[in-house]
XYZ file of C-alpha atoms in Angstrom:
572
model
C -31.854 -35.967 28.810
C -31.873 -39.801 28.571
C -29.369 -39.646 25.712
C -27.132 -37.252 27.674
C -26.979 -39.689 30.629
C -25.926 -42.520 28.318
C -22.881 -40.556 27.168
C -19.656 -41.179 29.105
C -17.111 -38.548 30.124
C -14.866 -39.743 27.277
C -17.495 -38.539 24.802
C -16.880 -34.903 25.767
C -13.942 -32.572 25.218
C -11.639 -31.802 28.123
C -10.433 -28.409 26.944
C -13.439 -26.446 28.233
C -15.185 -26.050 24.865
C -18.975 -26.024 24.615
C -21.480 -26.263 21.775
C -23.667 -23.417 20.503
C -26.175 -24.205 23.271
C -23.438 -23.699 25.928
C -23.426 -27.391 26.828
C -20.180 -29.430 27.056
C -19.036 -30.223 23.512
C -19.681 -33.812 22.438
C -16.705 -35.204 20.498
C -18.866 -37.376 18.246
C -21.223 -34.578 17.248
C -18.997 -31.489 17.131
C -15.578 -30.293 16.086
C -12.645 -31.882 14.188
C -12.930 -32.105 10.405
C -16.736 -32.240 10.598
C -16.798 -28.534 11.466
C -13.683 -27.363 9.617
C -15.059 -27.312 6.021
C -17.446 -24.496 6.994
C -14.610 -22.523 8.601
C -12.312 -23.095 5.612
C -15.106 -22.116 3.203
C -15.751 -18.945 5.181
C -12.046 -18.089 5.137
C -11.670 -18.749 1.394
C -14.587 -16.420 0.553
C -13.493 -13.726 3.020
C -9.951 -13.786 1.626
C -11.362 -13.635 -1.912
C -13.218 -10.486 -0.853
C -10.165 -8.981 0.848
C -7.597 -9.745 -1.840
C -10.115 -8.980 -4.574
C -9.933 -5.429 -3.302
C -6.398 -5.247 -1.846
C -4.376 -6.874 -4.646
C -5.109 -4.123 -7.165
C -5.803 -1.305 -4.697
C -2.517 0.477 -5.443
C -3.598 0.834 -9.080
C -7.068 2.073 -8.067
C -5.551 4.740 -5.819
C -2.991 5.686 -8.465
C -5.537 5.952 -11.296
C -8.839 6.918 -9.681
C -7.529 9.143 -6.866
C -4.711 10.511 -9.043
C -1.835 9.862 -6.595
C 1.805 9.293 -7.604
C 3.653 5.970 -7.387
C 5.279 6.625 -4.004
C 2.132 8.292 -2.558
C -0.188 5.485 -3.695
C 2.202 2.864 -2.289
C 2.265 4.645 1.081
C -1.543 4.980 1.129
C -1.976 1.247 0.525
C 0.766 0.343 3.021
C -0.907 2.484 5.705
C -4.324 0.943 5.047
C -2.929 -2.605 4.980
C -1.096 -1.858 8.214
C -4.378 -0.766 9.810
C -6.012 -4.022 8.660
C -3.451 -5.866 10.758
C -3.622 -3.554 13.798
C -7.406 -3.700 14.255
C -7.228 -7.454 15.057
C -6.071 -6.381 18.514
C -9.562 -4.930 19.041
C -11.347 -8.030 17.767
C -9.064 -10.372 19.714
C -9.626 -8.516 22.980
C -13.409 -8.641 22.575
C -13.267 -12.343 21.655
C -11.092 -13.441 24.570
C -12.712 -11.184 27.130
C -16.432 -10.934 26.391
C -17.898 -12.264 23.142
C -16.007 -15.454 22.305
C -14.600 -16.140 18.862
C -17.874 -17.262 17.241
C -19.867 -14.112 17.986
C -16.911 -11.817 17.281
C -16.522 -13.289 13.786
C -20.267 -13.028 13.157
C -20.619 -9.424 14.354
C -17.573 -8.002 12.589
C -18.521 -9.791 9.358
C -21.631 -7.594 9.104
C -19.441 -4.485 9.524
C -17.137 -5.835 6.814
C -20.076 -6.240 4.395
C -21.187 -2.634 5.030
C -17.690 -1.396 4.156
C -17.522 -3.519 0.984
C -20.934 -2.245 -0.102
C -19.926 1.392 0.385
C -16.675 0.807 -1.522
C -18.615 -0.691 -4.432
C -20.964 2.305 -4.456
C -18.001 4.723 -4.413
C -16.706 3.072 -7.588
C -20.015 2.765 -9.427
C -22.543 5.434 -8.413
C -22.407 8.764 -10.225
C -21.441 11.495 -7.790
C -19.532 9.099 -5.541
C -17.064 7.926 -8.171
C -14.422 10.322 -9.606
C -14.890 11.968 -12.989
C -12.323 10.661 -15.482
C -11.200 11.258 -19.048
C -8.692 9.280 -21.115
C -5.758 11.070 -19.479
C -6.628 11.300 -15.792
C -9.258 11.261 -13.036
C -10.349 14.234 -10.907
C -11.746 13.093 -7.536
C -13.413 15.605 -5.232
C -12.709 15.751 -1.506
C -16.096 14.135 -0.721
C -15.376 11.283 -3.143
C -12.007 10.689 -1.507
C -13.713 10.729 1.881
C -16.265 8.108 0.793
C -13.438 5.900 -0.467
C -11.345 6.171 2.691
C -14.351 5.679 4.998
C -15.269 2.480 3.156
C -11.786 0.925 3.181
C -11.234 1.755 6.849
C -14.630 0.243 7.712
C -13.336 -2.874 5.973
C -10.127 -2.602 8.018
C -12.216 -2.563 11.201
C -14.405 -5.445 10.004
C -11.475 -7.653 9.121
C -10.013 -6.845 12.545
C -12.682 -8.980 14.177
C -12.228 -11.874 11.762
C -8.475 -12.268 11.208
C -7.414 -13.087 14.791
C -10.370 -15.367 15.459
C -10.877 -17.628 12.437
C -7.608 -19.594 12.633
C -7.934 -19.933 16.417
C -11.616 -20.863 16.076
C -10.637 -23.611 13.637
C -7.918 -24.879 15.977
C -10.476 -24.885 18.822
C -12.228 -27.716 16.975
C -9.403 -30.054 18.033
C -9.040 -31.032 21.706
C -5.466 -30.588 22.973
C -6.162 -33.264 25.596
C -6.890 -35.869 22.911
C -3.663 -37.036 21.240
C -5.418 -38.121 18.030
C -7.131 -34.758 17.627
C -3.991 -32.836 18.625
C -2.009 -34.432 15.772
C -4.625 -33.299 13.261
C -4.386 -29.677 14.388
C -1.036 -29.072 12.669
C -2.558 -30.194 9.350
C -5.470 -27.833 9.926
C -3.158 -24.820 9.907
C -1.651 -25.928 6.572
C -5.057 -26.410 4.956
C -6.322 -23.208 6.531
C -3.542 -21.332 4.744
C -4.375 -23.167 1.523
C -7.982 -21.926 1.817
C -6.667 -18.379 2.199
C -4.747 -18.748 -1.032
C -7.592 -20.370 -2.937
C -9.511 -17.146 -2.337
C -6.432 -15.094 -3.188
C -5.926 -17.090 -6.410
C -9.367 -16.179 -7.739
C -8.887 -12.581 -6.585
C -5.476 -12.100 -8.199
C -6.550 -13.610 -11.513
C -10.237 -13.278 -12.399
C -11.060 -10.270 -10.213
C -7.981 -8.247 -11.153
C -8.779 -8.894 -14.814
C -12.389 -7.737 -14.300
C -11.172 -4.575 -12.555
C -8.674 -3.788 -15.309
C -10.788 -4.704 -18.333
C -14.480 -4.567 -17.323
C -14.522 -1.870 -14.651
C -14.082 -1.138 -10.987
C -17.834 -1.321 -10.314
C -17.992 -5.031 -11.184
C -14.458 -5.616 -9.903
C -15.395 -4.424 -6.406
C -18.999 -5.641 -6.460
C -17.972 -9.292 -6.776
C -15.818 -9.174 -3.584
C -18.782 -7.655 -1.732
C -20.946 -10.623 -2.775
C -18.128 -13.012 -1.823
C -18.120 -11.587 1.699
C -21.851 -12.204 2.015
C -21.311 -15.815 0.893
C -18.558 -16.147 3.526
C -21.054 -15.296 6.244
C -23.501 -17.900 4.909
C -20.739 -20.527 5.022
C -19.886 -19.574 8.582
C -23.430 -19.762 9.944
C -24.111 -23.055 8.127
C -21.745 -24.955 10.424
C -23.052 -23.499 13.682
C -24.441 -26.743 15.138
C -21.103 -28.513 14.591
C -18.827 -25.935 16.198
C -16.987 -26.137 19.503
C -16.864 -22.767 21.239
C -14.247 -21.658 23.750
C -16.032 -19.518 26.380
C -14.632 -15.998 26.963
C -12.458 -15.856 30.080
C -12.655 -12.189 31.029
C -10.253 -9.431 30.112
C -6.735 -10.802 29.479
C -5.380 -7.260 29.803
C -6.816 -7.028 33.337
C -5.039 -10.246 34.333
C -1.775 -8.953 32.853
C -2.054 -5.633 34.685
C -2.862 -7.451 37.934
C 0.429 -9.343 37.717
C 2.396 -6.149 37.028
C 0.693 -4.254 39.871
C 1.076 -7.108 42.366
C 4.754 -7.585 41.413
C 5.532 -3.897 41.851
C 3.675 -3.748 45.174
C 5.791 -6.664 46.403
C 9.087 -5.547 44.902
C 10.587 -5.634 48.423
C 9.359 -9.204 49.071
C 11.863 -12.032 48.713
C 10.864 -14.807 46.293
C 11.200 -18.320 47.801
C 13.588 -20.768 46.120
C 10.972 -23.522 46.445
C 8.430 -22.866 43.692
C 5.800 -24.978 45.478
C 5.505 -22.197 48.055
C 4.097 -19.833 45.409
C 0.332 -19.325 45.379
C -1.737 -21.676 43.217
C -5.156 -23.269 43.583
C -5.220 -26.828 44.897
C -7.653 -28.020 42.214
C -6.445 -29.544 38.947
C -8.426 -26.842 37.158
C -7.249 -23.266 36.778
C -9.363 -20.454 38.205
C -9.159 -18.836 34.751
C -12.132 -19.924 32.650
C -11.285 -22.390 29.838
C -7.598 -22.425 30.715
C -5.251 -25.163 31.850
C -2.697 -24.522 34.557
C 0.819 -23.553 33.501
C 3.929 -24.933 35.170
C 6.331 -22.516 36.848
C 9.310 -21.346 34.742
C 12.589 -19.850 35.890
C 12.688 -16.797 33.598
C 11.544 -13.323 34.629
C 11.483 -14.258 38.336
C 10.562 -10.685 39.295
C 6.950 -11.490 38.347
C 6.956 -14.463 40.739
C 6.622 -11.869 43.503
C 2.976 -11.501 42.463
C 2.431 -15.130 43.603
C 4.145 -14.749 46.991
C 1.527 -14.808 49.777
C 1.604 -12.096 52.459
C -0.778 -11.204 55.285
C -2.305 -8.243 53.442
C -3.282 -10.255 50.337
C -6.735 -11.184 51.582
C -9.676 -8.949 52.453
C -12.439 -10.569 54.540
C -10.990 -13.960 53.666
C -11.076 -13.325 49.907
C -7.958 -12.993 47.759
C -7.350 -9.505 46.343
C -6.315 -10.223 42.694
C -4.408 -6.921 42.557
C -2.158 -8.144 45.367
C -1.945 -11.910 44.877
C -1.975 -13.850 41.592
C -1.753 -17.564 40.868
C 1.332 -19.135 39.289
C -0.724 -19.748 36.127
C -1.626 -16.058 35.892
C 2.032 -15.107 36.336
C 3.040 -17.645 33.685
C 0.506 -16.097 31.288
C 2.478 -12.858 31.480
C 5.789 -14.680 31.107
C 4.460 -16.490 28.017
C 3.537 -13.196 26.369
C 6.943 -11.680 27.195
C 8.735 -14.720 25.729
C 6.708 -14.376 22.521
C 7.542 -10.700 21.960
C 11.140 -11.079 20.623
C 10.002 -13.819 18.191
C 7.098 -11.571 17.210
C 9.435 -8.621 16.508
C 11.519 -10.618 14.017
C 8.401 -11.109 11.885
C 8.167 -7.381 11.089
C 10.939 -7.316 8.470
C 9.561 -10.479 6.852
C 6.140 -8.829 6.614
C 7.782 -5.759 5.078
C 9.205 -8.007 2.356
C 5.833 -9.724 1.878
C 4.113 -6.336 1.547
C 6.115 -5.490 -1.588
C 3.870 -7.813 -3.610
C 0.939 -5.426 -3.443
C 3.000 -2.273 -3.973
C 6.484 -2.240 -5.508
C 6.142 -5.531 -7.373
C 2.963 -4.192 -9.018
C 4.620 -0.870 -9.883
C 7.609 -2.732 -11.299
C 5.308 -4.882 -13.438
C 3.397 -1.831 -14.706
C 6.338 -0.773 -16.890
C 7.220 -4.229 -18.226
C 5.830 -5.978 -21.302
C 2.548 -7.518 -20.149
C 1.371 -8.938 -23.492
C 0.265 -12.560 -23.900
C -0.127 -12.930 -27.641
C -1.261 -10.162 -29.989
C -4.558 -9.305 -28.282
C -4.286 -10.068 -24.575
C -2.538 -8.071 -21.851
C -2.179 -9.378 -18.300
C -2.642 -6.776 -15.523
C 0.512 -6.466 -13.424
C -1.387 -7.162 -10.189
C -2.368 -10.578 -11.607
C 1.214 -11.763 -11.147
C 0.476 -12.237 -7.443
C -1.405 -15.380 -8.467
C 2.050 -17.018 -8.780
C 2.574 -16.340 -5.088
C -0.781 -17.979 -4.463
C 0.020 -20.940 -6.709
C 3.314 -21.307 -4.884
C 1.517 -21.517 -1.524
C -1.102 -23.943 -2.872
C 1.762 -26.077 -4.233
C 4.081 -25.959 -1.222
C 1.555 -26.272 1.643
C 0.417 -29.824 0.733
C 3.996 -30.765 -0.236
C 5.163 -29.603 3.183
C 2.417 -31.535 4.975
C 2.584 -34.747 2.921
C 6.235 -34.966 1.818
C 8.601 -32.650 3.722
C 7.249 -33.411 7.220
C 7.509 -37.238 6.882
C 11.041 -36.926 5.454
C 12.181 -34.441 8.092
C 10.629 -36.577 10.845
C 13.032 -39.433 10.006
C 16.056 -37.216 10.636
C 14.848 -34.940 13.428
C 12.622 -37.319 15.369
C 10.161 -34.438 15.788
C 6.497 -35.353 15.230
C 6.065 -32.179 13.146
C 9.265 -32.683 11.125
C 10.689 -29.341 12.146
C 10.041 -27.423 15.313
C 7.877 -24.359 14.771
C 10.901 -22.118 15.326
C 12.973 -24.026 12.737
C 10.117 -23.799 10.248
C 9.861 -20.014 10.627
C 13.640 -19.608 10.313
C 13.703 -21.460 6.984
C 11.089 -19.020 5.659
C 13.197 -16.032 6.720
C 16.127 -17.380 4.688
C 13.948 -17.898 1.598
C 12.676 -14.299 1.858
C 16.247 -13.032 1.374
C 16.428 -14.851 -1.964
C 13.024 -13.416 -2.958
C 14.295 -9.854 -2.515
C 17.588 -10.678 -4.251
C 15.629 -12.083 -7.198
C 13.553 -8.887 -7.487
C 16.682 -6.725 -7.227
C 18.565 -8.658 -9.920
C 15.583 -8.441 -12.290
C 15.279 -4.676 -11.770
C 19.033 -4.218 -12.299
C 18.813 -6.058 -15.630
C 15.712 -4.085 -16.647
C 17.319 -0.717 -15.873
C 20.476 -1.763 -17.717
C 18.311 -2.495 -20.776
C 16.671 0.933 -20.459
C 20.037 2.733 -20.327
C 21.679 0.784 -23.135
C 18.747 1.171 -25.540
C 17.523 4.597 -24.411
C 14.059 3.237 -23.574
C 13.242 6.120 -21.230
C 10.350 7.253 -23.414
C 8.649 3.834 -23.549
C 5.547 3.126 -21.477
C 6.448 -0.595 -21.379
C 10.036 -1.804 -21.571
C 10.324 -4.786 -23.975
C 11.033 -7.239 -21.175
C 8.368 -9.814 -20.293
C 6.508 -9.287 -17.037
C 6.767 -13.042 -16.472
C 10.384 -12.558 -15.386
C 8.784 -11.498 -12.104
C 7.496 -15.024 -11.471
C 10.577 -16.213 -9.468
C 10.255 -13.416 -6.892
C 6.535 -14.117 -6.416
C 7.131 -17.872 -6.242
C 9.879 -17.491 -3.630
C 7.678 -15.244 -1.475
C 4.959 -17.922 -1.573
C 7.431 -20.602 -0.516
C 8.639 -18.395 2.346
C 5.021 -17.877 3.462
C 4.440 -21.635 3.827
C 7.327 -21.832 6.254
C 7.105 -18.529 8.122
C 3.462 -17.413 8.118
C 1.946 -20.875 8.685
C 4.636 -21.531 11.273
C 3.671 -18.288 13.018
C -0.031 -19.206 13.056
C 0.687 -22.544 14.696
C 3.422 -21.224 17.005
C 1.424 -18.314 18.408
C -1.645 -20.516 18.928
C 0.308 -23.268 20.703
C 2.474 -20.998 22.836
C -0.322 -18.626 23.817
C -1.994 -19.153 27.199
C -5.312 -20.957 26.627
C -7.425 -17.904 27.507
C -5.337 -15.515 25.374
C -5.228 -17.315 22.032
C -7.175 -14.726 20.035
C -5.023 -11.965 21.501
C -1.806 -13.799 20.604
C -3.098 -14.545 17.093
C -3.760 -10.806 16.752
C -0.277 -10.112 18.069
C 1.059 -12.371 15.322
C -0.944 -10.433 12.717
C 0.376 -7.068 13.896
C 3.753 -7.993 12.415
C 2.075 -7.568 9.021
C 0.783 -4.164 10.085
C 4.163 -3.007 11.337
C 5.809 -4.512 8.258
C 3.627 -2.330 6.048
C 4.271 0.715 8.219
C 7.996 -0.067 8.048
C 7.774 -0.278 4.253
C 5.966 3.078 4.160
C 8.606 4.593 6.454
C 11.455 3.212 4.351
C 9.890 4.651 1.179
C 9.572 8.060 2.871
C 13.171 8.023 4.130
C 14.561 6.753 0.822
C 12.705 9.417 -1.168
C 13.762 12.214 1.196
C 17.411 11.161 1.047
C 17.706 10.228 -2.634
C 15.791 13.179 -4.160
C 18.114 15.826 -2.798
C 19.752 18.283 -5.201
C 17.053 17.721 -7.833
C 17.709 13.999 -8.336
C 14.925 11.616 -9.379
C 15.535 9.382 -6.362
C 15.232 5.607 -6.100
C 11.424 5.465 -6.533
C 10.235 8.254 -8.878
C 6.925 8.143 -10.742
C 8.933 7.131 -13.834
C 10.731 4.044 -12.530
C 12.925 3.980 -15.657
C 14.782 6.937 -14.159
C 14.995 5.519 -10.633
C 16.775 2.743 -8.767
C 14.108 0.422 -7.395
C 16.797 -2.286 -7.391
C 18.618 -0.409 -4.603
C 15.429 -0.460 -2.531
C 15.122 -4.222 -3.029
C 18.769 -4.745 -2.019
C 18.137 -2.660 1.105
C 15.289 -5.010 2.061
C 17.477 -8.072 1.348
C 20.181 -6.663 3.630
C 17.661 -5.957 6.407
C 16.314 -9.512 6.007
C 19.793 -11.002 6.504
C 20.329 -9.004 9.702
C 16.831 -9.983 10.860
C 17.584 -13.684 10.328
C 20.712 -13.645 12.495
C 18.834 -11.774 15.226
C 16.113 -14.441 14.989
C 18.686 -17.233 15.384
C 20.011 -15.660 18.557
C 16.521 -15.108 20.015
C 15.146 -18.552 19.142
C 18.166 -20.253 20.731
C 17.043 -18.995 24.144
C 13.290 -19.509 23.738
C 11.547 -21.726 26.329
C 8.327 -23.507 25.334
C 5.380 -23.303 27.733
C 4.403 -26.332 29.842
C 0.805 -27.060 30.781
C -0.637 -29.215 33.533
C -4.111 -30.199 34.687
C -7.242 -29.496 32.653
C -9.440 -26.525 31.824
């Protein structure tokens, strides 16, 4: 107690964060880069576990569950999509009731259960399919065990994905200029930690799965997930925790209901007449006040005071909302168009774990006379690209861009994301050109009967490398943008919203494959994506994605031109 009295107000954060004991967070003892190594270590191990399973999953489904190329791609796309939808569940629980720390901890245990069951389904006799040298013959119960395990993992990762990046950013106080500047670097290094885990997964683990066996190949990721949890708990005393602020969905619905109830009420031209608390602090826990904005003025009606708004002297929140609460809703609405443009980019990104792998399966994968590289291992070049470009962006590109733009971050977050969208077009064009050349070689030399076309798999490196470069601009930009532009008490939810673009991108990819196959296989034709890709036109599918990416970019330009950044005031 004596030590606490000696501390001044400047020694504590002003963003509403507390320590694990629910006391105001001391700047000298908690947060910043003191706490971040544990969060980055947790993320690296969790991503190693995830990608150690996901990177080669299309081959596992194709071989062990005996599904065709198109069917296995759709199965993986649907599962990956679910992995990026479930974060909405985890984010809601974190923002409303549990807080980010306890949400990550609880869902991590569920994740480990799913990984353990998946390992057992690939190693225990009776749970794993019976195979011979030609094929595997899974029973319905074996398929059920597999799908239960991977969807348990999808649920587990749903509590971790939307919270870890936001939890890391919570370690930096927005009200402290020195700490605020460091936050942007955190997002870059956070994404590097993701790709360190992915690098090990796409190289060593894919090799183990392909050459040693699926039992070891899936057992190692399960152990990695357990290590991730140890990392996370080890930093507990150093963490800053943002308290849960109650259901964000309730606050959103209150604004909609109050606005509709007052649809006949005239909104005053003077914004100071709208309802807001007199204190510098917002009535929303751990949230700063938001300044009034001119867009979507219909919702301002929810902040217009009338005689019926109070019952026994107390404000009825379903009839009268503060300006900050109204601005929360406006902030979410402004984010939605930017969010939607990320779906096509995520569709392009999703090809790495499906079509790129299938394309590599029929190329020459030999490295010398005795070594063959699994096609899924090529994704390590995407990872290497990210690990290369993220520090370059932070240490070289930002300082150079800052001289010309005058922006502290080099580029605005919207400019950064737009650059990534452009690069993704070139990634798809690169994949399409390679496939066109490969198919031309097949036709000219009548290589239809060959299992591997004599064209090195390493020609795929440019498309992987370009995807990685695009990620550094778009995905990291999205992480930072959605955290910064989210209302303080809705940051997990907005991070989850950002992640759902990956889900919808995978669902879009699955839908496109279904449509393409239905249209192109008419009249007995092989179609663009047959099981034997030598007789298909995967290049047309890649060009389709490139064309969609171009349209998406121009839509993004139009939307971003009209975007208004949020403005905060007061303290939490």
